[in-house]
XYZ file of C-alpha atoms in Angstrom:
538
model
C 23.624 -29.376 -21.325
C 21.043 -32.117 -21.915
C 21.626 -35.512 -23.470
C 21.487 -35.815 -27.250
C 17.851 -36.838 -27.097
C 16.827 -33.933 -24.855
C 15.259 -36.184 -22.256
C 17.493 -35.863 -19.182
C 20.033 -33.559 -17.584
C 22.956 -34.286 -15.276
C 23.637 -31.179 -13.180
C 26.973 -32.301 -11.666
C 29.250 -35.236 -12.557
C 29.028 -36.602 -8.981
C 25.218 -36.681 -8.966
C 23.391 -39.938 -8.274
C 20.318 -38.686 -10.119
C 19.382 -37.311 -13.524
C 16.657 -34.694 -14.007
C 13.839 -35.722 -16.351
C 13.171 -32.990 -18.920
C 10.186 -34.898 -20.310
C 7.942 -37.623 -18.940
C 9.850 -40.901 -19.060
C 8.208 -44.324 -19.439
C 9.319 -47.868 -18.629
C 11.350 -49.215 -21.529
C 12.645 -45.792 -22.598
C 16.401 -45.500 -22.935
C 18.209 -42.285 -22.037
C 21.890 -41.554 -22.352
C 24.306 -39.335 -20.476
C 28.050 -39.102 -21.162
C 27.645 -42.039 -23.559
C 26.244 -44.200 -20.772
C 22.762 -45.564 -21.588
C 20.189 -45.971 -18.852
C 17.020 -48.027 -19.213
C 13.981 -46.460 -17.526
C 12.254 -49.001 -15.272
C 9.421 -46.962 -13.707
C 7.456 -43.896 -14.801
C 9.374 -40.672 -14.103
C 7.505 -37.393 -14.331
C 8.994 -34.344 -16.014
C 11.044 -32.250 -13.527
C 11.538 -35.280 -11.247
C 14.652 -37.384 -10.746
C 15.728 -40.815 -11.921
C 18.442 -42.855 -10.178
C 21.684 -43.303 -12.124
C 22.776 -46.256 -10.008
C 21.381 -48.901 -7.702
C 20.898 -47.421 -4.225
C 20.449 -49.299 -0.964
C 18.489 -48.085 2.084
C 20.669 -45.614 3.983
C 22.629 -44.507 0.913
C 23.152 -40.744 0.647
C 22.127 -39.399 -2.756
C 23.647 -36.292 -4.354
C 22.271 -33.600 -6.616
C 24.103 -30.404 -7.621
C 27.136 -32.331 -6.346
C 25.884 -32.150 -2.745
C 23.986 -34.580 -0.473
C 20.235 -33.936 -0.714
C 18.596 -37.087 0.646
C 18.846 -40.540 2.169
C 17.338 -43.624 0.557
C 14.648 -45.233 2.711
C 14.094 -48.186 0.333
C 16.067 -49.831 -2.444
C 16.102 -47.643 -5.568
C 17.152 -49.354 -8.763
C 19.033 -47.638 -11.556
C 16.450 -46.203 -13.934
C 13.776 -45.912 -11.235
C 12.053 -42.727 -10.102
C 13.298 -41.071 -6.921
C 10.222 -40.065 -4.915
C 9.041 -39.164 -1.427
C 8.323 -42.876 -0.995
C 11.982 -43.899 -1.257
C 13.969 -40.753 -0.309
C 13.922 -38.574 2.808
C 15.569 -35.268 3.653
C 19.229 -35.439 4.606
C 21.573 -32.506 5.159
C 25.195 -32.787 6.309
C 26.190 -30.883 9.450
C 27.781 -27.510 8.642
C 31.559 -27.311 8.915
C 33.422 -24.106 9.708
C 35.933 -23.095 7.064
C 39.411 -23.213 8.566
C 41.052 -20.933 6.011
C 42.530 -17.677 7.250
C 42.641 -15.835 3.931
C 39.786 -14.162 2.105
C 37.949 -16.423 -0.359
C 39.274 -16.326 -3.907
C 36.731 -15.171 -6.462
C 37.032 -14.980 -10.208
C 34.798 -11.982 -10.826
C 32.955 -11.881 -14.163
C 33.994 -9.519 -16.934
C 31.663 -6.522 -16.586
C 33.447 -4.159 -19.004
C 30.295 -3.740 -21.105
C 28.387 -2.552 -18.018
C 31.113 -0.409 -16.466
C 29.786 2.893 -17.830
C 26.105 1.940 -17.742
C 23.682 3.972 -15.655
C 20.057 3.887 -14.548
C 17.695 6.778 -13.856
C 17.609 6.781 -10.069
C 16.093 8.989 -7.392
C 18.993 10.432 -5.390
C 18.148 11.269 -1.791
C 19.776 14.011 0.298
C 22.132 11.518 1.968
C 23.340 10.150 -1.377
C 21.390 6.881 -1.290
C 19.552 6.046 -4.504
C 16.025 4.785 -5.021
C 14.487 3.077 -8.005
C 11.134 4.746 -7.271
C 9.662 7.772 -5.517
C 6.662 6.581 -3.488
C 4.614 8.109 -0.700
C 3.960 5.410 1.906
C 1.050 5.052 4.354
C 1.027 2.501 7.179
C -0.344 1.800 10.686
C 1.583 0.961 13.846
C -1.213 -1.428 14.807
C -3.805 -3.482 12.963
C -6.644 -1.436 14.517
C -5.733 1.374 12.115
C -5.824 -0.690 8.903
C -9.218 0.760 7.997
C -7.932 4.330 8.212
C -4.954 3.392 6.042
C -7.275 1.905 3.422
C -9.605 4.886 3.665
C -6.707 7.270 2.981
C -5.610 5.144 0.038
C -9.122 5.358 -1.427
C -9.117 9.128 -0.894
C -5.813 9.598 -2.736
C -4.939 6.877 -5.224
C -7.595 7.250 -7.903
C -8.135 11.023 -7.559
C -4.362 11.505 -7.976
C -4.249 9.348 -11.114
C -2.619 6.234 -9.665
C -5.650 3.960 -9.987
C -5.471 0.522 -11.532
C -8.092 -1.002 -13.800
C -10.281 -3.123 -11.579
C -13.382 -5.292 -11.619
C -15.583 -2.426 -10.432
C -15.788 -1.019 -13.960
C -16.646 -4.481 -15.262
C -19.407 -4.801 -12.666
C -20.794 -1.387 -13.649
C -20.793 -2.438 -17.305
C -22.756 -5.595 -16.481
C -25.292 -3.465 -14.639
C -25.571 -1.088 -17.572
C -23.696 1.768 -15.926
C -20.885 3.902 -17.251
C -17.286 3.116 -16.405
C -15.533 5.265 -13.810
C -13.209 7.916 -15.205
C -11.176 8.557 -12.044
C -8.521 5.996 -12.995
C -7.522 8.159 -15.972
C -7.274 11.416 -14.019
C -4.252 13.573 -14.743
C -1.484 13.158 -12.179
C -0.861 16.425 -10.313
C 2.387 14.996 -8.899
C 4.028 13.370 -11.934
C 7.361 12.794 -10.171
C 5.700 10.779 -7.415
C 5.517 7.221 -8.733
C 2.751 6.088 -6.434
C 0.857 6.352 -3.176
C 1.351 2.969 -1.547
C -0.006 1.427 1.644
C 1.004 -1.216 4.140
C -1.515 -3.045 6.298
C -0.616 -5.772 8.777
C -1.883 -7.802 11.739
C 0.779 -6.769 14.259
C 1.482 -4.016 16.749
C -0.482 -5.360 19.702
C -1.446 -8.615 21.394
C 1.999 -10.126 20.843
C 5.248 -9.861 22.727
C 7.188 -6.621 23.247
C 9.977 -8.164 21.162
C 7.631 -8.569 18.195
C 6.375 -4.988 18.612
C 9.948 -3.687 18.551
C 10.765 -5.844 15.545
C 7.700 -4.566 13.686
C 8.726 -0.977 14.406
C 12.216 -1.706 13.062
C 10.750 -3.079 9.816
C 8.365 -0.134 9.411
C 11.213 2.271 10.185
C 13.324 0.582 7.508
C 10.511 1.080 4.991
C 10.123 4.741 5.985
C 13.886 5.248 5.607
C 14.127 3.306 2.328
C 15.430 5.420 -0.591
C 12.372 4.414 -2.657
C 10.174 6.339 -0.184
C 9.745 10.139 -0.271
C 7.790 10.369 2.980
C 5.255 8.595 5.177
C 1.842 9.001 6.756
C 1.589 6.911 9.930
C -1.527 5.966 11.917
C -1.504 5.006 15.593
C -4.437 4.109 17.829
C -2.588 5.029 21.027
C -2.855 2.115 23.453
C -1.014 -0.554 21.442
C 2.339 -2.218 22.153
C 3.984 -0.601 19.120
C 3.948 2.908 20.540
C 4.766 6.039 18.568
C 7.872 6.565 20.721
C 8.982 3.005 19.955
C 8.638 3.675 16.217
C 10.494 7.001 16.501
C 13.303 5.279 18.404
C 13.553 2.610 15.691
C 13.643 5.330 13.046
C 16.435 7.179 14.870
C 18.355 3.917 15.189
C 17.999 3.223 11.454
C 18.996 6.727 10.469
C 19.898 9.368 13.079
C 19.746 11.969 10.287
C 16.308 10.952 8.988
C 14.863 14.061 7.348
C 11.882 12.915 5.268
C 8.339 14.125 5.958
C 6.846 11.828 8.620
C 3.192 12.600 9.432
C 1.960 10.733 12.534
C -1.670 10.687 13.729
C -2.728 9.102 17.030
C -6.473 8.572 16.946
C -7.123 8.329 20.684
C -5.566 11.776 21.178
C -7.418 13.403 18.284
C -10.114 15.894 19.277
C -13.070 16.268 16.952
C -13.586 12.684 15.828
C -12.351 10.409 13.096
C -13.890 12.300 10.160
C -12.116 15.514 11.155
C -8.843 13.634 11.633
C -9.056 11.998 8.222
C -9.753 15.312 6.486
C -6.686 16.787 8.186
C -4.635 13.757 7.134
C -5.668 14.221 3.501
C -4.804 17.917 3.569
C -1.439 17.393 5.258
C -0.468 14.520 2.967
C -1.330 16.493 -0.173
C 0.945 19.328 0.994
C 3.834 16.910 1.470
C 3.176 15.192 -1.853
C 3.888 18.541 -3.481
C 7.301 18.512 -1.775
C 7.913 14.888 -2.807
C 7.114 15.872 -6.378
C 10.268 17.999 -6.474
C 12.392 14.849 -6.839
C 13.844 14.218 -10.295
C 15.423 11.055 -11.655
C 19.036 11.348 -12.782
C 21.680 9.006 -14.233
C 23.566 7.024 -11.575
C 26.036 4.098 -11.837
C 24.789 0.517 -11.495
C 26.776 0.327 -8.245
C 23.715 1.944 -6.620
C 21.548 -1.096 -7.368
C 20.702 -3.207 -4.315
C 18.981 -6.399 -5.381
C 17.235 -8.985 -3.241
C 17.099 -12.511 -4.698
C 14.192 -14.800 -3.840
C 12.410 -17.872 -5.161
C 8.845 -19.034 -4.610
C 6.553 -21.596 -6.169
C 9.770 -23.353 -7.195
C 9.882 -26.453 -9.382
C 12.414 -29.048 -10.451
C 13.804 -26.679 -13.089
C 14.263 -23.617 -10.830
C 17.769 -24.603 -9.737
C 18.769 -25.383 -13.339
C 17.515 -22.320 -15.216
C 16.202 -19.250 -13.359
C 18.177 -19.459 -10.110
C 21.604 -19.767 -11.797
C 20.747 -16.799 -14.042
C 19.989 -14.746 -10.923
C 23.343 -15.885 -9.571
C 25.067 -14.560 -12.694
C 23.238 -11.226 -12.356
C 24.152 -11.075 -8.669
C 27.822 -11.633 -9.507
C 27.721 -8.932 -12.203
C 26.281 -6.362 -9.808
C 28.739 -7.260 -7.048
C 31.614 -6.897 -9.532
C 30.237 -3.446 -10.424
C 30.203 -2.387 -6.767
C 26.530 -3.042 -6.131
C 24.897 -5.226 -3.501
C 22.927 -8.464 -3.494
C 20.978 -10.038 -0.631
C 20.144 -13.757 -0.394
C 17.512 -14.767 2.167
C 15.285 -17.788 3.026
C 17.416 -19.586 5.611
C 15.280 -22.785 5.648
C 16.153 -23.062 1.955
C 19.885 -22.942 2.626
C 19.745 -26.126 4.695
C 22.439 -28.542 3.563
C 24.574 -25.975 1.747
C 25.760 -24.103 4.840
C 29.372 -25.289 4.570
C 29.818 -24.089 0.991
C 28.356 -20.684 1.897
C 30.479 -20.400 5.035
C 33.601 -21.033 2.948
C 32.717 -17.876 1.002
C 32.455 -15.621 4.082
C 34.996 -12.804 4.112
C 34.862 -12.544 7.911
C 35.314 -15.624 10.108
C 32.789 -14.222 12.589
C 30.081 -14.376 9.910
C 30.561 -18.135 9.597
C 29.654 -18.597 13.238
C 26.822 -16.092 13.049
C 25.325 -17.980 10.098
C 25.469 -21.254 12.044
C 23.966 -19.604 15.138
C 21.095 -17.988 13.222
C 20.312 -21.243 11.419
C 20.375 -23.145 14.711
C 18.150 -20.607 16.465
C 15.696 -20.657 13.559
C 15.392 -24.444 13.525
C 15.167 -24.567 17.345
C 12.143 -22.267 17.133
C 10.693 -24.553 14.471
C 11.190 -27.618 16.667
C 9.461 -25.818 19.548
C 6.231 -25.699 17.534
C 6.524 -29.246 16.206
C 8.067 -28.708 12.786
C 11.516 -28.630 11.128
C 13.340 -27.366 8.056
C 12.648 -30.714 6.378
C 8.963 -29.724 6.232
C 9.719 -26.668 4.048
C 8.836 -28.078 0.593
C 5.210 -27.274 -0.233
C 2.823 -29.684 -1.961
C 3.471 -27.772 -5.195
C 7.241 -28.092 -4.767
C 6.944 -31.842 -4.204
C 4.511 -32.341 -7.075
C 6.947 -30.603 -9.438
C 10.151 -32.361 -8.452
C 11.529 -30.819 -5.221
C 10.982 -33.684 -2.810
C 13.403 -32.809 0.026
C 14.382 -29.526 1.642
C 18.073 -30.155 0.941
C 17.266 -30.713 -2.757
C 15.295 -27.468 -2.792
C 18.068 -25.650 -0.922
C 20.839 -26.815 -3.246
C 19.012 -25.207 -6.154
C 17.848 -22.154 -4.217
C 21.375 -21.234 -3.100
C 22.403 -20.758 -6.728
C 20.592 -17.403 -6.719
C 23.529 -16.065 -4.692
C 26.062 -16.722 -7.449
C 29.681 -17.280 -6.472
C 30.855 -13.970 -4.994
C 32.299 -13.646 -1.476
C 29.814 -13.123 1.366
C 30.508 -9.800 3.073
C 27.865 -9.956 5.835
C 25.386 -12.238 7.584
C 22.328 -10.305 8.735
C 19.517 -11.050 11.151
C 15.918 -10.183 10.314
C 15.428 -6.413 10.275
C 19.086 -5.530 9.736
C 20.208 -3.500 6.733
C 22.786 -4.522 4.135
C 24.992 -1.458 4.483
C 27.948 -2.440 2.320
C 28.520 -3.541 -1.289
C 28.727 -7.256 -2.006
C 26.644 -10.326 -1.221
C 24.901 -10.598 2.152
C 22.926 -13.444 3.709
C 19.688 -12.411 5.432
C 17.870 -14.498 8.039
C 14.260 -14.685 6.882
C 11.726 -17.477 6.330
C 10.915 -19.120 3.026
C 7.384 -17.668 3.050
C 7.240 -15.589 -0.136
C 5.852 -12.342 1.240
C 7.637 -12.478 4.604
C 10.927 -12.947 2.771
C 10.352 -10.184 0.199
C 9.228 -7.881 3.021
C 12.537 -8.564 4.802
C 14.660 -8.131 1.661
C 13.220 -4.674 1.044
C 13.640 -3.730 4.717
C 17.294 -4.784 4.334
C 17.712 -2.199 1.581
C 16.903 -3.978 -1.689
C 15.660 -1.417 -4.204
C 14.811 -4.153 -6.736
C 13.777 -7.747 -5.948
C 14.392 -10.621 -8.382
C 11.948 -13.452 -7.764
C 12.163 -16.801 -9.549
C 9.213 -19.142 -9.855
C 8.470 -22.428 -11.554
C 4.771 -22.612 -10.740
C 3.815 -18.921 -10.872
C 3.126 -16.368 -8.153
C 1.674 -12.819 -8.078
C 3.872 -11.604 -5.180
C 4.876 -7.925 -5.201
C 5.915 -5.252 -2.704
C 4.567 -1.806 -1.789
C 7.763 0.176 -2.439
C 10.250 -1.929 -4.455
C 9.665 -3.466 -7.902
C 9.573 -7.274 -7.870
C 10.763 -8.775 -11.171
C 9.291 -12.252 -11.623
C 11.560 -14.707 -13.478
C 10.159 -18.050 -14.652
C 12.107 -21.306 -14.681
C 10.149 -22.735 -17.610
C 8.445 -21.340 -20.667
C 5.175 -23.167 -19.945
C 4.440 -21.050 -16.881
C 5.740 -17.883 -18.578
C 3.188 -18.428 -21.358
C 0.274 -19.694 -19.289
C 0.665 -17.066 -16.545
C 2.079 -14.261 -18.664
C 0.256 -11.648 -16.571
C 2.489 -12.632 -13.618
C 5.880 -13.169 -15.293
C 8.400 -10.510 -16.363
C 11.255 -12.633 -17.724
C 11.564 -16.230 -18.926
C 14.622 -18.461 -18.422
C 12.992 -21.615 -19.770
C 14.918 -21.390 -23.034
C 17.986 -22.722 -21.180
C 16.353 -26.155 -21.378
C 16.535 -25.845 -25.173
C 20.184 -24.796 -25.117
C 20.042 -21.018 -24.624
C 23.162 -19.412 -23.144
C 22.678 -18.502 -19.440
C 25.250 -15.707 -19.784
C 23.218 -14.092 -22.539
C 20.042 -14.375 -20.475
C 21.833 -12.819 -17.496
C 22.797 -9.819 -19.627
C 19.228 -9.509 -20.931
C 17.813 -9.727 -17.396
C 20.263 -7.107 -16.134
C 19.172 -4.814 -18.981
C 15.552 -5.306 -17.913
C 16.479 -4.539 -14.299
C 18.069 -1.290 -15.451
C 14.893 -0.360 -17.349
C 12.758 -1.215 -14.322
C 15.004 0.686 -11.905
C 14.802 3.691 -14.243
C 11.006 3.695 -14.213
C 10.855 2.846 -17.922
C 9.429 -0.654 -17.449
C 6.635 -1.577 -15.052
C 6.690 -4.983 -13.404
C 3.683 -7.237 -13.753
C 3.150 -7.120 -9.984
C 2.964 -3.317 -10.084
C 0.694 -3.419 -13.099
C -1.678 -5.655 -11.120
C -1.394 -3.525 -7.983
C 0.062 -6.505 -6.085
C 1.730 -4.790 -3.124
C 2.237 -7.399 -0.403
C 3.624 -6.979 3.108
C 3.765 -9.595 5.879
C 5.737 -9.006 9.041
C 7.513 -12.136 10.370
C 6.258 -12.682 13.926
C 8.804 -14.920 15.622
C 7.051 -15.039 19.003
C 3.497 -15.858 20.108
C 0.308 -13.875 20.608
C -0.551 -13.074 24.217
């Protein structure tokens, strides 16, 4: 809770800093736990003010954990900034305990019998959507992917309102009517595409990794079937993709239409007409799917933050943590990614690992990730963006301490590398970068059928096959960028109950997973995909 004047917040009793909830000015007096503090320098809203005098070299805490080292004297009541604090993260320590971590699971009695309207696949896995997916194995085929999208999306009634109609109106023309066409396949939620810049010119390892990600998308329960384009000469060969698909699911039985342009007789126009005909036939098969009630244990959420601010770790991220814990208690799964934004909180996460081997794997993946960063002249400490810094997240450890709260408090059942699938209920950690789209891409490849994405500054990020629910950390951005935001947690700053917000957010997730509520990203047609290339171009 905030102080009685609503000006500052102390997150943890051991913290050396208070969070400014409003702009503070020299001469202002704030109070926490009946201890007054005179403000000596301007402190911007969302930024931090020192609770005590700090000398150079002192380690400062926030969220009860070390998040920075003083580089200059910082007086009590003075702003903590990039000019007097640098990134500091303690070395991770393996948890020596031999027993499973103790967890006080939340009371989920009210949700125990709840269901959502899911799409049940032949193997029993459940989707929150029923999409047809189109993608290339190599960037050379992006044009054909886009051409097929244009041939299908609007004529089949999936078109979005766009600026073309506005342009026609300015020129005195009539608006297009194709966007309101009746949908001949009403049980197919959408025809979605992926384009990318990979598949050739990089290393064989990157080609294999790309094929694994694309195979994961093809196998995802939100996908009814796929149309795949190949040029023929690229690194990401058709056989490589088929091998990745067999590895993901040896019993893969969805329609998978593959077209290799260099082998096609008759030219591109003839190939594209055949692609349209073949895809329409399979869409009729995909249309046979029907939603049906399924338990919430079939929800697989990915939790992510982007465009974070100084309130993200106080409002939106903890609410996601409460939702994550609820779903885990119900037998569902949650996936926490963004390894550069777990820097400094490794030890607390490792203590929650069910399997001792996952502690070491987490350390190894973090070390390998940062070693790769050092090889190109950067480090985890460089993660905060200019927007993060401007709005109060001035070190990576400070950002990480708030970001980790999205994972709640449940035990960690698995630590996954990029491209691996979360195959069991519970909370998993997934090695992926902080980049918004690269991380969401990885979460969906890992099996998330809904993504929860917190933001303090606003972002349009979406995904081709899984709904991305955008959760704001403050009401200002929820109001100003309402076309991007699905749920607002800013009321916590005015005293709203996080538990109540978690229940309301879970109810919205259920509506979204059932196809009753459309996310803002889907409404805007924001369907982003970026493959994480960990090697170099050759």
